[in-house]
mmCIF file of C-alpha atoms in Angstrom:
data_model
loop_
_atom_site.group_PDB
_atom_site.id
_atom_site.type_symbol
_atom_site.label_atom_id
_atom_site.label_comp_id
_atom_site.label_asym_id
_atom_site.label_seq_id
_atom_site.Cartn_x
_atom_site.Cartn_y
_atom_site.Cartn_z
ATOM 1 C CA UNK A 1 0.782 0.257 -15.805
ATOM 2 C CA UNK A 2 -2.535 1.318 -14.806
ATOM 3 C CA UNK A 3 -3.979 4.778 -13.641
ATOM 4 C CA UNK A 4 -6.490 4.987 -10.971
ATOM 5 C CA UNK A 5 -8.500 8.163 -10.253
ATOM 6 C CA UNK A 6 -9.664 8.609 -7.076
ATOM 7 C CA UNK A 7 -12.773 11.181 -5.819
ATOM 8 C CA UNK A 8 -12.723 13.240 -3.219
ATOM 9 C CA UNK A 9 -9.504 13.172 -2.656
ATOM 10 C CA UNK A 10 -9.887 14.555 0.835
ATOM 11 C CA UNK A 11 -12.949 15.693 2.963
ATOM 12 C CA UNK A 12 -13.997 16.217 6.251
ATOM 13 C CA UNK A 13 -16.878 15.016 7.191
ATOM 14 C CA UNK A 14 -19.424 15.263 10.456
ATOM 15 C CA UNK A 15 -19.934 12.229 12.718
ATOM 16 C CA UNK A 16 -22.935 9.752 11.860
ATOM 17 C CA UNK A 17 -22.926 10.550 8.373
ATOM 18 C CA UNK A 18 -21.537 8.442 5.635
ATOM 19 C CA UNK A 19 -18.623 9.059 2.706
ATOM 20 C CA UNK A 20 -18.709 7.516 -0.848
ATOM 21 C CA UNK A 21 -15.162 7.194 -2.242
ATOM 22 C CA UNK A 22 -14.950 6.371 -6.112
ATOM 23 C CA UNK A 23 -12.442 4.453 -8.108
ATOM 24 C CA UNK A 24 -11.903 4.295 -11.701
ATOM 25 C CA UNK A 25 -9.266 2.781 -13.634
ATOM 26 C CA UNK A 26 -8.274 3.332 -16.978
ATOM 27 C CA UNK A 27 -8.532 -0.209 -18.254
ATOM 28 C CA UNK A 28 -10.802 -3.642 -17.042
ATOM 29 C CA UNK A 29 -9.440 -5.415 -14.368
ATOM 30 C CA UNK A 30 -10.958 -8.275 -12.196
ATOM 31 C CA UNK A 31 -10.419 -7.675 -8.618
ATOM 32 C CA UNK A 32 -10.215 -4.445 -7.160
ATOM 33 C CA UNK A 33 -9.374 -3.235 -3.800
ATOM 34 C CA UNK A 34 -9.452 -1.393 -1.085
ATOM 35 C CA UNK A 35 -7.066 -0.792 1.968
ATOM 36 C CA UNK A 36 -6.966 2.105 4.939
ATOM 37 C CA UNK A 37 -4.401 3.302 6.437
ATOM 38 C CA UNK A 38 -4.606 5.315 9.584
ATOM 39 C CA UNK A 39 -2.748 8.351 10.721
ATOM 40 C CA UNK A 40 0.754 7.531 11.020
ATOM 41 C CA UNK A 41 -0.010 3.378 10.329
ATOM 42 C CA UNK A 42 0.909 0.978 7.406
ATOM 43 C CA UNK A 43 -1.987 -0.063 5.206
ATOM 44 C CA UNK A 44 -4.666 -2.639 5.597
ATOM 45 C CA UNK A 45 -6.566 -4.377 3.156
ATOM 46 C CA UNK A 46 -10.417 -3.671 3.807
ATOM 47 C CA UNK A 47 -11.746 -5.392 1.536
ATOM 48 C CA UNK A 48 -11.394 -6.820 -2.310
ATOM 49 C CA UNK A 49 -13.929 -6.074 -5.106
ATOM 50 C CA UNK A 50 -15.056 -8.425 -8.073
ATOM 51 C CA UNK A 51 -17.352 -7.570 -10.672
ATOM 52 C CA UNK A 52 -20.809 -9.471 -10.148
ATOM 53 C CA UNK A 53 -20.247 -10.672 -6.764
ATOM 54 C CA UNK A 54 -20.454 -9.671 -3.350
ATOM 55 C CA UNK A 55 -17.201 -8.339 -2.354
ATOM 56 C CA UNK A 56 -14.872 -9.942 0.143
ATOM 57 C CA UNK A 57 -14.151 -8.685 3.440
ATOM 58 C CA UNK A 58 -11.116 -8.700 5.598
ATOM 59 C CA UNK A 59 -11.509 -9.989 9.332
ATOM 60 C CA UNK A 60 -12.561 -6.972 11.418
ATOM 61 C CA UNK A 61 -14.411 -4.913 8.987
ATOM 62 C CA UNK A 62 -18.124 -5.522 7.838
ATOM 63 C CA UNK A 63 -20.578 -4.734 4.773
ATOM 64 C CA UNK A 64 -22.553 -2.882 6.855
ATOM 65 C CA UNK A 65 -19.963 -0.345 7.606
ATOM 66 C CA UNK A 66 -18.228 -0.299 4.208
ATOM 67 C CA UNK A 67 -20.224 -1.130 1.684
ATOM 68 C CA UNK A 68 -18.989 -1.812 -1.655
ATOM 69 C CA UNK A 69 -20.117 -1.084 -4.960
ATOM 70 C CA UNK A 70 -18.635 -2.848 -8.200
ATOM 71 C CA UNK A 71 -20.636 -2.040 -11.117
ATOM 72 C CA UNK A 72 -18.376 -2.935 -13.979
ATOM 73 C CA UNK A 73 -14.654 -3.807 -14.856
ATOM 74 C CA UNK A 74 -13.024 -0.246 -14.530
ATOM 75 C CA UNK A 75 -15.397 1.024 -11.306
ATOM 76 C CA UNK A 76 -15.766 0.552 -8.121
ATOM 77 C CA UNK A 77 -17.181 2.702 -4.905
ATOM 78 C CA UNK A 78 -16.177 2.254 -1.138
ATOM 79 C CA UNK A 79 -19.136 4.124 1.968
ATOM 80 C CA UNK A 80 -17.903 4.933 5.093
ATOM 81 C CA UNK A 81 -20.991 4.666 6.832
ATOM 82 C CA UNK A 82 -22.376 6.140 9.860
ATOM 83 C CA UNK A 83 -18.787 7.502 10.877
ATOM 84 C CA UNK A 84 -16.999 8.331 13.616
ATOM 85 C CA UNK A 85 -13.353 10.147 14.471
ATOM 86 C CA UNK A 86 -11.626 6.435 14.584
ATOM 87 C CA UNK A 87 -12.654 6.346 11.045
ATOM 88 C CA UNK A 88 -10.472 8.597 10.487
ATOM 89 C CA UNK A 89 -7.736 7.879 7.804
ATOM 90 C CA UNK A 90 -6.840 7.837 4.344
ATOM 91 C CA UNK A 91 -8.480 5.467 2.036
ATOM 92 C CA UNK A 92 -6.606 3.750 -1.056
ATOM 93 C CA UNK A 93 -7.968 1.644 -3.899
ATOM 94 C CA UNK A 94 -5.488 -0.843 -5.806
ATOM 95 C CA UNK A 95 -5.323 -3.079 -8.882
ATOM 96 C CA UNK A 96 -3.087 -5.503 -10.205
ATOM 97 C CA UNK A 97 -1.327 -5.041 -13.691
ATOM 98 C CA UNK A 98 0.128 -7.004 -15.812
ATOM 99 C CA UNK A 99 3.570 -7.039 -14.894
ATOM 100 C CA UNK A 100 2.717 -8.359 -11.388
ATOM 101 C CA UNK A 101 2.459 -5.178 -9.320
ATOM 102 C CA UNK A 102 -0.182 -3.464 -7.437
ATOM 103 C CA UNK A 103 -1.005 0.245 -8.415
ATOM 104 C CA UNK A 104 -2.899 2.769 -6.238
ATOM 105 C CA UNK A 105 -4.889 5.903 -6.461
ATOM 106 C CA UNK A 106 -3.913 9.083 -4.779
ATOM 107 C CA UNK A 107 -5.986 8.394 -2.190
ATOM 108 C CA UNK A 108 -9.021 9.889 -0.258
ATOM 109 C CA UNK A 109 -7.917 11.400 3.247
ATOM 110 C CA UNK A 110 -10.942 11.238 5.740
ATOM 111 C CA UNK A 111 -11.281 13.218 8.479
ATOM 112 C CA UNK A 112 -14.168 13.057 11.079
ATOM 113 C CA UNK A 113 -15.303 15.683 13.401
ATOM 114 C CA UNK B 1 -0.031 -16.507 8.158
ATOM 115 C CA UNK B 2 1.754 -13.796 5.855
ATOM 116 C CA UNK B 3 3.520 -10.977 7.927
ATOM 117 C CA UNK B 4 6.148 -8.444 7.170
ATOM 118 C CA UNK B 5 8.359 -6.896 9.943
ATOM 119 C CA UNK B 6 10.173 -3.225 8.882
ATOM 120 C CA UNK B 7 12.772 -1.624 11.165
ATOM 121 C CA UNK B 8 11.129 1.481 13.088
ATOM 122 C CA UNK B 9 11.723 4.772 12.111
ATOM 123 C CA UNK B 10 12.414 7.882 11.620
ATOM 124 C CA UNK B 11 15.494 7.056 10.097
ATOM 125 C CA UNK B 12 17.538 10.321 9.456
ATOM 126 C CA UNK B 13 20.872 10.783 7.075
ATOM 127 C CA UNK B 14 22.396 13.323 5.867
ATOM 128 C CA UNK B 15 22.776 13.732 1.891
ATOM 129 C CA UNK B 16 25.176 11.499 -0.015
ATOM 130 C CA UNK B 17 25.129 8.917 3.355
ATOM 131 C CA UNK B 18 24.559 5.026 2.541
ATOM 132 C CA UNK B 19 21.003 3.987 3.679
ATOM 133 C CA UNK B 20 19.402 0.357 4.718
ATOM 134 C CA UNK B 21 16.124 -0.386 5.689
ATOM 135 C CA UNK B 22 15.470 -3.959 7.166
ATOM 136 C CA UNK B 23 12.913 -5.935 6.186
ATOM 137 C CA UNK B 24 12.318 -9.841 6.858
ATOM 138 C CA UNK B 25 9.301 -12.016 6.221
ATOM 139 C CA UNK B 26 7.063 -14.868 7.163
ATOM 140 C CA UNK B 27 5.540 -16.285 4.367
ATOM 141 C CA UNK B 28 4.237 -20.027 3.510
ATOM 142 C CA UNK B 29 4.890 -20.898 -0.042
ATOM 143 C CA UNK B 30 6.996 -18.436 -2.849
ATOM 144 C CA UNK B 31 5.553 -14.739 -2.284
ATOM 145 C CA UNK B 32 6.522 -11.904 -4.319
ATOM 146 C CA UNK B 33 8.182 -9.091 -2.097
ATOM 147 C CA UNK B 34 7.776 -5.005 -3.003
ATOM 148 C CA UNK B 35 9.221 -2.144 -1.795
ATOM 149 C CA UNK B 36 6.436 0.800 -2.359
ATOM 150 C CA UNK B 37 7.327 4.906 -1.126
ATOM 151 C CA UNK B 38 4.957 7.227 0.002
ATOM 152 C CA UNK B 39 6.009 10.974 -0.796
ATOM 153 C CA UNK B 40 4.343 13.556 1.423
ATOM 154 C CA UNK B 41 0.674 14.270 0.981
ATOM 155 C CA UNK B 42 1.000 11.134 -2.145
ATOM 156 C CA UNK B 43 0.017 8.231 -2.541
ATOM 157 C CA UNK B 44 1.511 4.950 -2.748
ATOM 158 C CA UNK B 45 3.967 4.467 -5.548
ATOM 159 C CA UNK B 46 6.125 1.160 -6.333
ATOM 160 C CA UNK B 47 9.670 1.593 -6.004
ATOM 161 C CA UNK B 48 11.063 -2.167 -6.539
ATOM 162 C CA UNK B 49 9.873 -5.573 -6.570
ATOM 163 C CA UNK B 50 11.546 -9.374 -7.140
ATOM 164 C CA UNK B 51 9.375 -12.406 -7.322
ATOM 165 C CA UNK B 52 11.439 -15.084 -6.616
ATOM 166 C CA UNK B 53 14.527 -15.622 -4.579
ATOM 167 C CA UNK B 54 17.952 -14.335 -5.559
ATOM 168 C CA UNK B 55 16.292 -11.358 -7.491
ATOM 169 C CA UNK B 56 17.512 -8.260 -7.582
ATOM 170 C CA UNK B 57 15.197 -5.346 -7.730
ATOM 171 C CA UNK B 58 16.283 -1.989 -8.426
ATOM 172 C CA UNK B 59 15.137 1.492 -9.741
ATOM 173 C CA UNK B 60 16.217 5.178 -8.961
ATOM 174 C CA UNK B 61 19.335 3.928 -7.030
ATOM 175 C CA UNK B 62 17.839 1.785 -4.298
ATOM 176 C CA UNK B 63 18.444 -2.203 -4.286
ATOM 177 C CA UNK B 64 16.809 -5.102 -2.532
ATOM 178 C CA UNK B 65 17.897 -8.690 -2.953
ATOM 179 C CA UNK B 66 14.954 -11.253 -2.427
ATOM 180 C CA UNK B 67 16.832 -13.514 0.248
ATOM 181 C CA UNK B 68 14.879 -16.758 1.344
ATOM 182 C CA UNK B 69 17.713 -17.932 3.599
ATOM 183 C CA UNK B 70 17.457 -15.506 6.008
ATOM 184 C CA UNK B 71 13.385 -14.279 4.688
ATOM 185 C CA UNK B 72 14.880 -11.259 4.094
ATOM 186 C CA UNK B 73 14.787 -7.920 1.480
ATOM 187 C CA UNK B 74 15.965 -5.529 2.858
ATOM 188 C CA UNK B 75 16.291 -1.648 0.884
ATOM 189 C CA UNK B 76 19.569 -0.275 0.242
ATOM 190 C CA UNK B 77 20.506 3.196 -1.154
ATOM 191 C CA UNK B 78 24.811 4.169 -2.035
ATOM 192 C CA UNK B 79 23.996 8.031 -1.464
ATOM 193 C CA UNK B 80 20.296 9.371 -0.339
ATOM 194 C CA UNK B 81 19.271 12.507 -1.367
ATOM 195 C CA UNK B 82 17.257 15.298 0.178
ATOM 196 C CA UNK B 83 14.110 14.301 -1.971
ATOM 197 C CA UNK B 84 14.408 10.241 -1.138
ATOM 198 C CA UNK B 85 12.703 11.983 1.831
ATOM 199 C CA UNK B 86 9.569 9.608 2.028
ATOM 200 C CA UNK B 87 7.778 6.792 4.053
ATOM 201 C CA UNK B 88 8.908 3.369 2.428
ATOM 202 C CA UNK B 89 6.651 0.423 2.810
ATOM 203 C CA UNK B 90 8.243 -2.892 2.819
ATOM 204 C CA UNK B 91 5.027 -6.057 1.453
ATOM 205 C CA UNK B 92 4.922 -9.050 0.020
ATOM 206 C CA UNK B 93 2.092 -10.723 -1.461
ATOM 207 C CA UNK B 94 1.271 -14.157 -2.962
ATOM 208 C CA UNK B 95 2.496 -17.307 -1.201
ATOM 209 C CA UNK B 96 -0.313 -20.089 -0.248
ATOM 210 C CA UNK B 97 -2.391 -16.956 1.812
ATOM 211 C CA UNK B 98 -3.470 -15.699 -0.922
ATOM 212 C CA UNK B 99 -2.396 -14.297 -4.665
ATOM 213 C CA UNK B 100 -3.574 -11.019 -4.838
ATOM 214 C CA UNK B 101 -3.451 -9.686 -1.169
ATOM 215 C CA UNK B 102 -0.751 -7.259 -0.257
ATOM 216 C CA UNK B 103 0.170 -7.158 3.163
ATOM 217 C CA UNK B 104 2.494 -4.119 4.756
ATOM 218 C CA UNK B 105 5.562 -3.651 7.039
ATOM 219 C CA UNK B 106 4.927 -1.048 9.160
ATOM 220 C CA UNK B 107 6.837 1.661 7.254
ATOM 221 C CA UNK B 108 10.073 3.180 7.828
ATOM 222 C CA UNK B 109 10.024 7.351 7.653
ATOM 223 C CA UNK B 110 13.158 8.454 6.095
ATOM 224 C CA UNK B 111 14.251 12.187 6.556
ATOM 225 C CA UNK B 112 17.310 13.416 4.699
ATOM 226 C CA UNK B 113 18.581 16.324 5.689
ATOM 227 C CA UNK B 114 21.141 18.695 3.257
#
């Protein structure tokens, strides 16, 4: 199995600013990623994260708005950038493990006012 | 490409009652199919999984068979309890889409009353 931390793990945040979620794992893994999932809705994958490459987005969402960080095999760091109350939602990073199964941090619930 | 379909909740039992949640597929290739549960105010955890057909997953009680004749895997519980109280995700991932990507049912809220 693997354990993800996630930080904040909720916040509330004012319009036009921007939100840096963090995710570390407790062992290396390849791809990381990153999903939303908006009040009462199932989750979406934003975006996937490899380590020394640009990460790979999901059709509608964009680097400019979430920006991706993924400095080494156990870290990784999703912005919410210039945000606004459709943004919203609770945020979720995920890894694979070995037994063919995704884990996923606690989550970071978002709210924008 | 890849989609799951989940029947719509709430669904709501009483204790000790038999419990199904639907869930059928469209998928090219062999995916892998999970059942994950959100507890309130948690986040996601795995509750099942089977990665090829005729599987049988299973853990705390629940069941899902992996059927590829009728794309189906669905959840089944003999006697929910008040704390099976939860939002249960139905996904599958792998398949010619893609290995790695997980993609979600809608989720089915389950409230169990005593």
């Amino acid at each position: 199995s693997a354990v993800i931390s996630q930080k904040p793990s909720r916040d509330i945040c004012q319009r036009g600013t921007s939100l840096t979620i963090q995710c570390q794992v407790d062992s290396q893994v390849t791809m990381m990623f990153w999903y939303r999932q908006q009040p009462g809705q199932s989750l979406t994958l934003i975006a996937t994260a490899n380590q020394g490459s640009e990460a790979t987005y999901e059709s509608g969402f964009v680097i400019d708005k979430f920006p991706i960080s993924r400095p080494n095999l156990t870290f990784s760091t999703l912005t919410v950038s210039n945000m606004s109350p459709e943004d919203s939602s609770i945020y979720l990073c995920s890894v694979w493990g070995a037994g063919a199964e995704a884990f996923f941090g606690q989550g970071t619930r978002l709210t924008v006012v | 490409g890849n989609s799951v379909t989940q029947m719509e909740g709430p669904v709501t039992l009483s204790e000790e009652a038999f419990l199904t949640i639907n869930c059928t597929y469209t998928a090219t290739g062999y995916p892998s199919l999970f059942w994950y549960v959100q507890y309130p105010g948690e986040g996601l955890q795995l509750l099942l999984k089977a990665t090829k057909a005729d599987d049988k997953g299973s853990n705390k009680g629940f069941e899902a068979t992996y059927r590829k004749e009728t794309t189906s895997f669905h959840l089944e519980k003999g006697s929910v309890q008040v704390s099976d109280s939860a939002v249960y995700f139905c996904a599958l991932s792998g398949g010619v889409d893609s290995s790695y990507k997980l993609i979600f049912g809608s989720g089915t809220r389950l409230l169990v009353r005593p």
